[in-house]
Coordinates of C-alpha atoms and ligand atoms in Angstrom, one line a residue:
X1 CA -8.8 11.5 49.1
X2 CA -8.9 15.1 48.1
X3 CA -6.2 17.9 48.2
X4 CA -7.1 21.5 48.7
X5 CA -4.4 24.1 48.1
X6 CA -4.9 26.9 50.7
X7 CA -3.7 30.3 49.4
X8 CA -3.6 32.8 52.3
X9 CA 0.1 33.4 52.9
X10 CA 3.4 33.3 51.0
X11 CA 3.6 29.6 51.7
X12 CA 1.6 26.9 49.9
X13 CA -0.2 24.9 52.5
X14 CA -2.5 22.0 51.8
X15 CA -5.6 20.4 53.4
X16 CA -5.8 16.7 52.7
X17 CA -9.2 15.1 53.1
X18 CA -9.1 11.4 54.0
X19 CA -12.1 9.0 54.3
X20 CA -12.4 9.7 58.1
X21 CA -10.8 13.1 58.7
X22 CA -8.5 15.8 57.5
X23 CA -4.8 16.7 57.8
X24 CA -3.3 20.2 57.3
X25 CA 0.1 20.2 55.8
X26 CA 2.0 23.3 56.8
X27 CA 0.7 26.7 57.9
X28 CA 1.6 30.4 57.1
X29 CA 3.5 33.1 58.9
X30 CA 2.3 34.4 62.3
X31 CA -0.5 36.9 61.8
X32 CA -2.2 34.9 58.9
X33 CA -4.7 33.1 61.1
X34 CA -7.7 35.3 60.1
X35 CA -6.9 34.8 56.4
X36 CA -6.5 31.1 57.1
X37 CA -10.0 31.0 58.8
X38 CA -11.5 32.9 55.8
X39 CA -9.9 30.3 53.5
X40 CA -11.4 27.5 55.4
X41 CA -14.8 29.3 55.5
X42 CA -14.7 29.6 51.8
X43 CA -14.3 25.9 51.6
X44 CA -17.1 25.4 54.0
X45 CA -14.9 23.4 56.4
X46 CA -14.7 24.4 60.1
X47 CA -11.2 24.7 61.5
X48 CA -12.4 22.1 64.1
X49 CA -12.9 19.7 61.2
X50 CA -9.1 19.3 60.9
X51 CA -7.8 16.4 62.9
X52 CA -4.1 16.7 62.4
X53 CA -1.5 19.3 61.5
X54 CA 1.8 18.2 60.0
X55 CA 4.6 20.8 59.7
X56 CA 7.2 20.1 56.9
X57 CA 9.9 21.8 59.0
X58 CA 10.0 24.4 61.7
X59 CA 11.0 27.5 59.7
X60 CA 8.8 30.5 60.5
X61 CA 6.9 30.5 57.2
X62 CA 5.7 27.0 57.7
X63 CA 4.7 26.9 61.4
X64 CA 3.7 30.5 62.2
X65 CA 0.1 29.8 63.1
X66 CA 0.3 26.0 63.9
X67 CA -0.5 26.6 67.6
X68 CA -3.3 29.1 66.9
X69 CA -4.9 26.5 64.8
X70 CA -4.2 23.7 67.3
X71 CA -5.9 25.9 70.0
X72 CA -9.1 25.3 68.0
X73 CA -8.8 21.5 68.3
X74 CA -6.6 20.1 65.6
X75 CA -3.6 18.2 67.0
X76 CA 0.0 18.9 65.8
X77 CA 1.8 15.7 64.9
X78 CA 5.4 15.7 65.9
X79 CA 7.6 13.0 64.4
X80 CA 10.7 12.4 66.5
X81 CA 13.1 14.0 64.0
X82 CA 11.4 17.3 64.7
X83 CA 11.3 17.2 68.5
X84 CA 14.4 19.3 69.1
X85 CA 13.5 21.9 66.4
X86 CA 9.9 22.8 67.5
X87 CA 11.0 26.1 68.9
X88 CA 13.7 26.9 66.3
X89 CA 11.7 29.8 64.9
X90 CA 10.4 31.3 68.2
X91 CA 13.3 33.9 68.3
X92 CA 12.4 35.1 64.8
X93 CA 8.9 36.1 65.9
X94 CA 10.1 37.5 69.2
X95 CA 12.6 39.7 67.4
X96 CA 9.9 40.7 65.0
X97 CA 7.7 41.7 68.0
X98 CA 5.0 39.5 66.4
X99 CA 2.3 39.4 69.1
X100 CA 0.1 37.1 67.1
X101 CA 2.6 34.3 67.4
X102 CA 1.9 31.4 69.8
X103 CA 4.7 28.9 70.6
X104 CA 3.9 25.3 69.9
X105 CA 2.8 23.6 73.1
X106 CA 4.2 20.1 72.9
X107 CA 1.9 19.1 75.8
X108 CA -1.0 19.4 73.3
X109 CA 0.8 17.9 70.4
X110 CA 1.0 14.2 69.6
X111 CA 4.6 12.9 69.6
X112 CA 5.0 10.1 67.2
X113 CA 7.7 7.9 65.6
X114 CA 8.0 7.9 61.9
X115 CA 7.5 4.2 61.7
X116 CA 4.0 4.6 63.2
X117 CA 3.0 7.4 60.8
X118 CA 1.1 5.0 58.5
X119 CA -1.2 3.8 61.3
X120 CA -1.7 7.4 62.6
X121 CA -2.7 8.6 59.1
X122 CA -4.9 5.5 58.7
X123 CA -7.0 6.7 61.7
X124 CA -8.3 9.5 59.4
X125 CA -8.5 7.4 56.3
X126 CA -5.4 8.7 54.6
X127 CA -3.1 6.0 53.1
X128 CA 0.5 6.9 53.2
X129 CA 3.4 7.8 55.5
X130 CA 5.6 10.5 56.8
X131 CA 9.2 10.2 55.6
X132 CA 12.3 11.9 56.9
X133 CA 13.7 14.1 54.0
X134 CA 16.5 16.3 55.3
X135 CA 18.4 18.5 52.9
X136 CA 16.7 21.9 53.2
X137 CA 16.8 21.5 56.9
X138 CA 17.6 18.8 59.4
X139 CA 14.0 18.6 60.6
X140 CA 12.3 18.3 57.1
X141 CA 9.7 15.6 56.6
X142 CA 7.6 14.8 53.6
X143 CA 4.2 13.3 53.3
X144 CA 4.0 10.5 50.8
X145 CA 0.6 9.2 49.9
X146 CA 0.0 5.7 48.4
X147 CA -1.8 7.3 45.4
X148 CA 1.4 9.0 44.3
X149 CA 0.8 12.4 45.9
X150 CA 3.8 13.9 47.5
X151 CA 4.1 17.0 49.8
X152 CA 7.8 18.0 50.3
X153 CA 7.7 21.5 51.9
X154 CA 10.9 23.3 51.1
X155 CA 12.9 20.3 49.8
X156 CA 14.6 21.9 46.7
X157 CA 12.4 21.4 43.6
X158 CA 13.3 18.6 41.2
X159 CA 14.3 21.1 38.4
X160 CA 17.2 22.2 40.6
X161 CA 18.3 18.6 41.4
X162 CA 21.3 18.8 39.0
X163 CA 22.7 21.5 41.3
X164 CA 22.5 19.2 44.3
X165 CA 24.3 16.1 43.0
X166 CA 26.1 14.3 45.9
X167 CA 24.2 16.2 48.6
X168 CA 21.6 15.2 51.1
X169 CA 19.0 16.9 48.9
X170 CA 19.7 14.3 46.2
X171 CA 19.6 11.4 48.7
X172 CA 16.2 12.6 50.0
X173 CA 14.9 12.9 46.4
X174 CA 16.3 9.4 45.5
X175 CA 14.3 7.9 48.3
X176 CA 11.2 9.8 47.4
X177 CA 11.4 9.1 43.6
X178 CA 11.9 5.4 44.4
X179 CA 8.2 5.5 45.5
X180 CA 7.2 6.6 42.0
X181 CA 5.3 9.8 42.9
X182 CA 2.8 11.2 40.5
X183 CA 2.4 14.8 41.7
X184 CA 4.7 16.9 43.9
X185 CA 3.3 19.8 46.0
X186 CA 5.9 22.3 47.1
X187 CA 6.0 24.9 49.8
X188 CA 6.8 27.6 47.4
X189 CA 7.4 26.3 43.8
X190 CA 4.7 25.4 41.3
X191 CA 3.1 22.0 41.6
X192 CA 4.9 19.3 39.4
X193 CA 3.1 16.6 37.6
X194 CA 5.5 13.7 37.1
X195 CA 3.3 11.1 35.4
X196 CA -0.1 10.5 34.1
X197 CA -3.0 9.6 36.4
X198 CA -4.3 6.0 36.0
X199 CA -7.3 7.3 34.0
X200 CA -4.9 8.8 31.4
X201 CA -5.1 12.5 32.4
X202 CA -1.8 14.3 32.2
X203 CA -2.3 17.2 34.5
X204 CA -0.2 20.3 33.7
X205 CA 2.6 18.7 31.7
X206 CA 2.6 18.8 28.0
X207 CA 4.8 18.1 25.1
X208 CA 7.5 15.4 24.5
X209 CA 9.6 14.9 27.6
X210 CA 12.7 14.6 25.5
X211 CA 12.3 18.1 24.3
X212 CA 11.9 19.7 27.7
X213 CA 14.4 21.4 29.9
X214 CA 15.0 21.2 33.7
X215 CA 11.8 19.6 34.6
X216 CA 10.1 17.6 37.1
X217 CA 11.5 14.1 37.1
X218 CA 14.0 14.6 34.3
X219 CA 17.7 15.3 35.0
X220 CA 19.9 17.6 33.0
X221 CA 23.6 17.8 32.8
X222 CA 25.4 20.9 34.1
X223 CA 26.5 21.8 30.6
X224 CA 23.0 21.6 29.2
X225 CA 21.7 23.7 32.2
X226 CA 24.3 26.3 31.4
X227 CA 23.2 26.5 27.8
X228 CA 19.6 26.6 28.8
X229 CA 20.0 29.5 31.2
X230 CA 22.1 31.3 28.6
X231 CA 19.3 30.8 25.9
X232 CA 16.6 32.0 28.4
X233 CA 18.7 35.2 29.1
X234 CA 19.0 35.9 25.4
X235 CA 15.2 35.6 24.9
X236 CA 14.6 37.9 27.9
X237 CA 16.9 40.4 26.3
X238 CA 14.7 40.2 23.2
X239 CA 11.7 41.0 25.3
X240 CA 10.2 37.6 24.6
X241 CA 7.2 36.7 26.8
X242 CA 7.5 33.8 29.2
X243 CA 5.1 31.6 27.4
X244 CA 7.1 31.9 24.2
X245 CA 10.3 31.2 26.0
X246 CA 8.7 28.1 27.5
X247 CA 7.7 26.9 24.0
X248 CA 11.1 27.6 22.5
X249 CA 13.2 26.0 25.3
X250 CA 10.7 23.5 26.6
X251 CA 11.7 24.5 30.2
X252 CA 9.4 24.6 33.1
X253 CA 7.6 27.9 33.5
X254 CA 8.6 28.1 37.2
X255 CA 12.3 27.7 36.2
X256 CA 12.1 30.4 33.5
X257 CA 10.4 32.7 36.1
X258 CA 13.3 32.1 38.5
X259 CA 15.9 32.9 35.9
X260 CA 14.0 35.9 34.7
X261 CA 13.7 37.3 38.2
X262 CA 17.4 36.8 39.0
X263 CA 18.4 38.2 35.7
X264 CA 16.3 41.3 35.9
X265 CA 17.1 42.0 39.6
X266 CA 20.9 41.6 39.1
X267 CA 21.9 43.7 36.1
X268 CA 25.0 42.4 34.4
X269 CA 24.9 39.0 36.1
X270 CA 26.6 36.2 34.2
X271 CA 25.1 32.8 33.4
X272 CA 27.2 31.2 36.1
X273 CA 26.0 34.0 38.5
X274 CA 22.4 32.9 37.9
X275 CA 23.3 29.2 38.4
X276 CA 25.0 30.1 41.6
X277 CA 22.0 32.1 42.8
X278 CA 19.6 29.3 41.9
X279 CA 21.9 27.0 44.0
X280 CA 22.1 29.4 46.9
X281 CA 18.3 29.9 46.9
X282 CA 17.9 26.2 47.4
X283 CA 20.1 26.1 50.5
Ligands
LIG1 FE1 12.4 26.6 54.9

């Protein structure tokens, strides 16, 4: 099994190659079809070589070119939890006057039940299943492969988990973490490596886990999170580069980037103001 990260829009989308076929996880905004085709061309894989398309949820930045791709042959998989949301983003594109947008044609799609997802994926030699993971939206699904690879779309990143205690986001993550994932691919956040591969490689993580901040897989108390954001803000004030802040705090680079962006774009914001914004961003 092989995963290709396709970079052609503001959404991270993924092409998963199984033993007998390929699945595309998510697509970009309407209008990005030519860039998508170029991306596939660079990989040397024809669009027709994709068997299935799975959309994490029907927000416009994840399903904008799904039908255009499907018109070339790939079939959109529609788990039952998404049936009533398939056209949720259509008004967004209509309002935008986006003429490139094509509504999803359920007649061409394959309506499935989540419990049969394993056998559907097996058809193309992908071992895993599609799981219902609401929280970011009521139609959110994740793709969980047996080798520990996880694709979660816009489910709030693990480093924000502390902010979602007691919510549906936490319940979805609990279910996903019970499957012991190794790597998490997000719709927008940086990929998180949660544990070593069987051959001992560690991926992008480094350092002692006990020294690190809000990171993949590790939880952090609200008080610690407050202190961490406060320290990051002080280092930003000193003009310290991100890499040094990362070394000093042990926090994930993507988290530091989030804090930096919010701090610099909201002059005078308090630590709590940043924590609130991180929380709202995730909703
Ligand atoms: Fe979304």
